[in-house]
PDB file of C-alpha atoms in Angstrom:
ATOM      1  CA  MET A   9     -23.530   9.429  -7.033  1.00 49.00           C
ATOM      2  CA  SER A  10     -21.688  12.521  -8.099  1.00 46.00           C
ATOM      3  CA  SER A  11     -18.998  12.344 -10.701  1.00 49.00           C
ATOM      4  CA  HIS A  12     -15.648  13.952 -10.189  1.00 51.00           C
ATOM      5  CA  ALA A  13     -13.969  15.205 -13.341  1.00 47.00           C
ATOM      6  CA  LYS A  14     -10.221  14.791 -13.310  1.00 47.00           C
ATOM      7  CA  PRO A  15      -7.932  17.129 -15.182  1.00 46.00           C
ATOM      8  CA  GLN A  16      -5.913  15.344 -17.849  1.00 50.00           C
ATOM      9  CA  THR A  17      -2.662  16.562 -16.294  1.00 51.00           C
ATOM     10  CA  ALA A  18      -3.450  15.173 -12.845  1.00 63.00           C
ATOM     11  CA  ARG A  19      -0.338  14.150 -10.991  1.00 73.00           C
ATOM     12  CA  PRO A  20      -0.269  11.038  -8.804  1.00 76.00           C
ATOM     13  CA  SER A  21      -1.161  11.550  -5.159  1.00 86.00           C
ATOM     14  CA  VAL A  22       1.701  11.256  -2.687  1.00 90.00           C
ATOM     15  CA  LEU A  23       1.218   9.191   0.475  1.00 90.00           C
ATOM     16  CA  SER A  24       3.745   8.630   3.249  1.00 91.00           C
ATOM     17  CA  LEU A  25       3.807   5.382   5.168  1.00 92.00           C
ATOM     18  CA  ASN A  26       6.086   4.594   8.098  1.00 93.00           C
ATOM     19  CA  ILE A  27       6.011   0.942   9.145  1.00 93.00           C
ATOM     20  CA  ASN A  28       7.791   0.453  12.455  1.00 92.00           C
ATOM     21  CA  SER A  29       7.156  -3.205  13.311  1.00 91.00           C
ATOM     22  CA  LYS A  30       6.993  -6.619  11.677  1.00 90.00           C
ATOM     23  CA  SER A  31       3.356  -7.017  12.763  1.00 89.00           C
ATOM     24  CA  ALA A  32       2.431  -3.671  11.143  1.00 90.00           C
ATOM     25  CA  LEU A  33       4.207  -4.753   7.949  1.00 92.00           C
ATOM     26  CA  TYR A  34       2.382  -8.086   7.972  1.00 89.00           C
ATOM     27  CA  ALA A  35      -0.973  -6.323   8.405  1.00 88.00           C
ATOM     28  CA  ALA A  36      -0.251  -3.904   5.544  1.00 92.00           C
ATOM     29  CA  TYR A  37       1.424  -6.204   2.992  1.00 92.00           C
ATOM     30  CA  MET A  38      -0.729  -7.500   0.129  1.00 91.00           C
ATOM     31  CA  PRO A  39       1.142 -10.496  -1.376  1.00 90.00           C
ATOM     32  CA  PHE A  40      -1.937 -11.561  -3.366  1.00 90.00           C
ATOM     33  CA  LEU A  41      -1.514  -8.566  -5.714  1.00 92.00           C
ATOM     34  CA  SER A  42       0.566  -9.002  -8.832  1.00 91.00           C
ATOM     35  CA  ASN A  43       3.900  -7.249  -7.993  1.00 92.00           C
ATOM     36  CA  GLY A  44       2.824  -7.008  -4.319  1.00 93.00           C
ATOM     37  CA  GLY A  45       1.380  -4.009  -2.567  1.00 95.00           C
ATOM     38  CA  LEU A  46       0.730  -2.270   0.730  1.00 94.00           C
ATOM     39  CA  PHE A  47      -2.351  -1.047   2.523  1.00 93.00           C
ATOM     40  CA  VAL A  48      -2.089   2.623   3.480  1.00 93.00           C
ATOM     41  CA  PRO A  49      -4.482   3.981   6.127  1.00 92.00           C
ATOM     42  CA  THR A  50      -5.875   7.293   4.883  1.00 92.00           C
ATOM     43  CA  PRO A  51      -9.106   9.243   5.269  1.00 92.00           C
ATOM     44  CA  LYS A  52      -8.719  10.573   1.706  1.00 92.00           C
ATOM     45  CA  HIS A  53     -11.035   9.160  -0.979  1.00 91.00           C
ATOM     46  CA  TYR A  54      -9.426   7.306  -3.880  1.00 94.00           C
ATOM     47  CA  ASN A  55     -10.825   5.302  -6.784  1.00 95.00           C
ATOM     48  CA  LEU A  56      -9.564   1.984  -8.083  1.00 96.00           C
ATOM     49  CA  GLY A  57      -6.845   2.606 -10.654  1.00 96.00           C
ATOM     50  CA  ASP A  58      -5.776   6.010  -9.256  1.00 96.00           C
ATOM     51  CA  GLU A  59      -2.023   6.507  -9.523  1.00 95.00           C
ATOM     52  CA  ILE A  60      -0.224   6.802  -6.196  1.00 93.00           C
ATOM     53  CA  PHE A  61       3.333   7.723  -5.341  1.00 93.00           C
ATOM     54  CA  MET A  62       4.302   6.413  -1.925  1.00 92.00           C
ATOM     55  CA  LEU A  63       7.198   7.324   0.336  1.00 93.00           C
ATOM     56  CA  LEU A  64       7.730   4.201   2.410  1.00 93.00           C
ATOM     57  CA  GLN A  65       9.911   3.929   5.489  1.00 92.00           C
ATOM     58  CA  LEU A  66      10.459   0.437   6.890  1.00 90.00           C
ATOM     59  CA  MET A  67      11.465  -0.303  10.469  1.00 87.00           C
ATOM     60  CA  GLY A  68      15.099   0.267  11.296  1.00 81.00           C
ATOM     61  CA  ASP A  69      15.791   1.918   7.934  1.00 85.00           C
ATOM     62  CA  PRO A  70      16.028   5.717   7.813  1.00 88.00           C
ATOM     63  CA  THR A  71      15.596   5.685   4.006  1.00 88.00           C
ATOM     64  CA  ARG A  72      12.219   6.722   2.610  1.00 90.00           C
ATOM     65  CA  HIS A  73      11.740   4.453  -0.411  1.00 88.00           C
ATOM     66  CA  PRO A  74       9.846   6.030  -3.326  1.00 90.00           C
ATOM     67  CA  VAL A  75       7.272   3.578  -4.691  1.00 89.00           C
ATOM     68  CA  ALA A  76       4.965   4.078  -7.666  1.00 92.00           C
ATOM     69  CA  GLY A  77       1.710   2.197  -7.874  1.00 95.00           C
ATOM     70  CA  ARG A  78      -2.043   2.174  -8.409  1.00 96.00           C
ATOM     71  CA  VAL A  79      -4.991   1.847  -6.065  1.00 96.00           C
ATOM     72  CA  ALA A  80      -6.085  -1.811  -6.176  1.00 95.00           C
ATOM     73  CA  TRP A  81      -8.125  -1.949  -2.956  1.00 93.00           C
ATOM     74  CA  VAL A  82     -10.385   0.531  -1.164  1.00 93.00           C
ATOM     75  CA  THR A  83     -11.653   0.147   2.402  1.00 90.00           C
ATOM     76  CA  PRO A  84     -14.274   2.867   2.939  1.00 88.00           C
ATOM     77  CA  GLN A  85     -15.041   4.657   6.183  1.00 88.00           C
ATOM     78  CA  GLY A  86     -17.292   2.525   8.403  1.00 85.00           C
ATOM     79  CA  ALA A  87     -16.293  -0.749   6.736  1.00 83.00           C
ATOM     80  CA  GLN A  88     -17.598  -4.057   8.074  1.00 82.00           C
ATOM     81  CA  GLY A  89     -15.622  -5.711  10.835  1.00 81.00           C
ATOM     82  CA  GLY A  90     -14.061  -2.441  12.002  1.00 81.00           C
ATOM     83  CA  LYS A  91     -11.478  -2.510   9.205  1.00 84.00           C
ATOM     84  CA  THR A  92      -9.245   0.556   8.961  1.00 87.00           C
ATOM     85  CA  GLN A  93     -10.186   3.083   6.265  1.00 91.00           C
ATOM     86  CA  GLY A  94      -7.596   3.353   3.502  1.00 92.00           C
ATOM     87  CA  VAL A  95      -6.322   2.047   0.187  1.00 94.00           C
ATOM     88  CA  GLY A  96      -4.239  -0.848  -1.056  1.00 93.00           C
ATOM     89  CA  VAL A  97      -1.527   0.312  -3.421  1.00 95.00           C
ATOM     90  CA  GLN A  98      -0.319  -2.236  -5.962  1.00 96.00           C
ATOM     91  CA  PHE A  99       3.380  -1.801  -6.700  1.00 96.00           C
ATOM     92  CA  ALA A 100       4.379  -0.885 -10.248  1.00 95.00           C
ATOM     93  CA  ASP A 101       6.185  -3.482 -12.360  1.00 94.00           C
ATOM     94  CA  ASP A 102       9.605  -1.825 -12.067  1.00 93.00           C
ATOM     95  CA  ASP A 103      12.987  -2.663 -10.554  1.00 92.00           C
ATOM     96  CA  ALA A 104      12.575  -0.444  -7.481  1.00 89.00           C
ATOM     97  CA  SER A 105       9.280  -2.143  -6.613  1.00 92.00           C
ATOM     98  CA  LYS A 106      10.766  -5.615  -7.156  1.00 92.00           C
ATOM     99  CA  VAL A 107      13.633  -4.823  -4.775  1.00 90.00           C
ATOM    100  CA  LEU A 108      11.201  -3.457  -2.178  1.00 90.00           C
ATOM    101  CA  ARG A 109       8.895  -6.468  -2.490  1.00 91.00           C
ATOM    102  CA  GLY A 110      11.881  -8.783  -2.001  1.00 91.00           C
ATOM    103  CA  ARG A 111      12.915  -6.866   1.112  1.00 89.00           C
ATOM    104  CA  ILE A 112       9.391  -7.000   2.566  1.00 91.00           C
ATOM    105  CA  GLU A 113       9.097 -10.734   1.897  1.00 89.00           C
ATOM    106  CA  GLN A 114      12.515 -11.320   3.461  1.00 88.00           C
ATOM    107  CA  VAL A 115      11.410  -9.478   6.637  1.00 86.00           C
ATOM    108  CA  LEU A 116       8.137 -11.440   6.678  1.00 87.00           C
ATOM    109  CA  ALA A 117       9.679 -14.842   5.871  1.00 82.00           C
ATOM    110  CA  GLY A 118       7.776 -17.498   7.800  1.00 72.00           C
ATOM    111  CA  HIS A 119       4.803 -15.199   8.439  1.00 64.00           C
ATOM    112  CA  LEU A 120       3.290 -15.008   4.956  1.00 60.00           C
ATOM    113  CA  GLY A 121       0.305 -17.297   4.587  1.00 55.00           C
ATOM    114  CA  SER A 122      -0.485 -17.370   8.306  1.00 56.00           C
ATOM    115  CA  SER A 123      -4.081 -17.011   9.426  1.00 57.00           C
ATOM    116  CA  ARG A 124      -3.492 -13.777  11.340  1.00 57.00           C
ATOM    117  CA  PRO A 125      -5.833 -11.003  10.192  1.00 55.00           C
ATOM    118  CA  THR A 126      -4.551  -8.156   8.039  1.00 53.00           C
ATOM    119  CA  HIS A 127      -5.969  -4.776   7.029  1.00 53.00           C
ATOM    120  CA  THR A 128      -7.386  -6.354   3.868  1.00 58.00           C
ATOM    121  CA  ILE A 129      -8.161 -10.079   3.938  1.00 58.00           C
TER     122      ILE A 129
END
């Protein structure tokens, strides 16, 4: 394995995610993470713990919500079961993330805990 040195002044990566349906939101949402999180399909390589800044647009809402977080899940290219390559971003423990998590869970009310497959588990 090669090691990648990171500069000390590295800024968080910025990812954009546009979720345009309830089923896409269900597949991306990660309620099992403390503070919640979302799976973001991306071919870019990230390591667990990397800081991420996400611009999230939810269906029917033209606002792009800024969300800070950290990589808490990595699905590599060629993963078992044909899972989509990408990262799970755990929301930061801040007010903006709490409001967003509440909104997501309100949209998904009645769907959380179902046995339908998601991008992660």
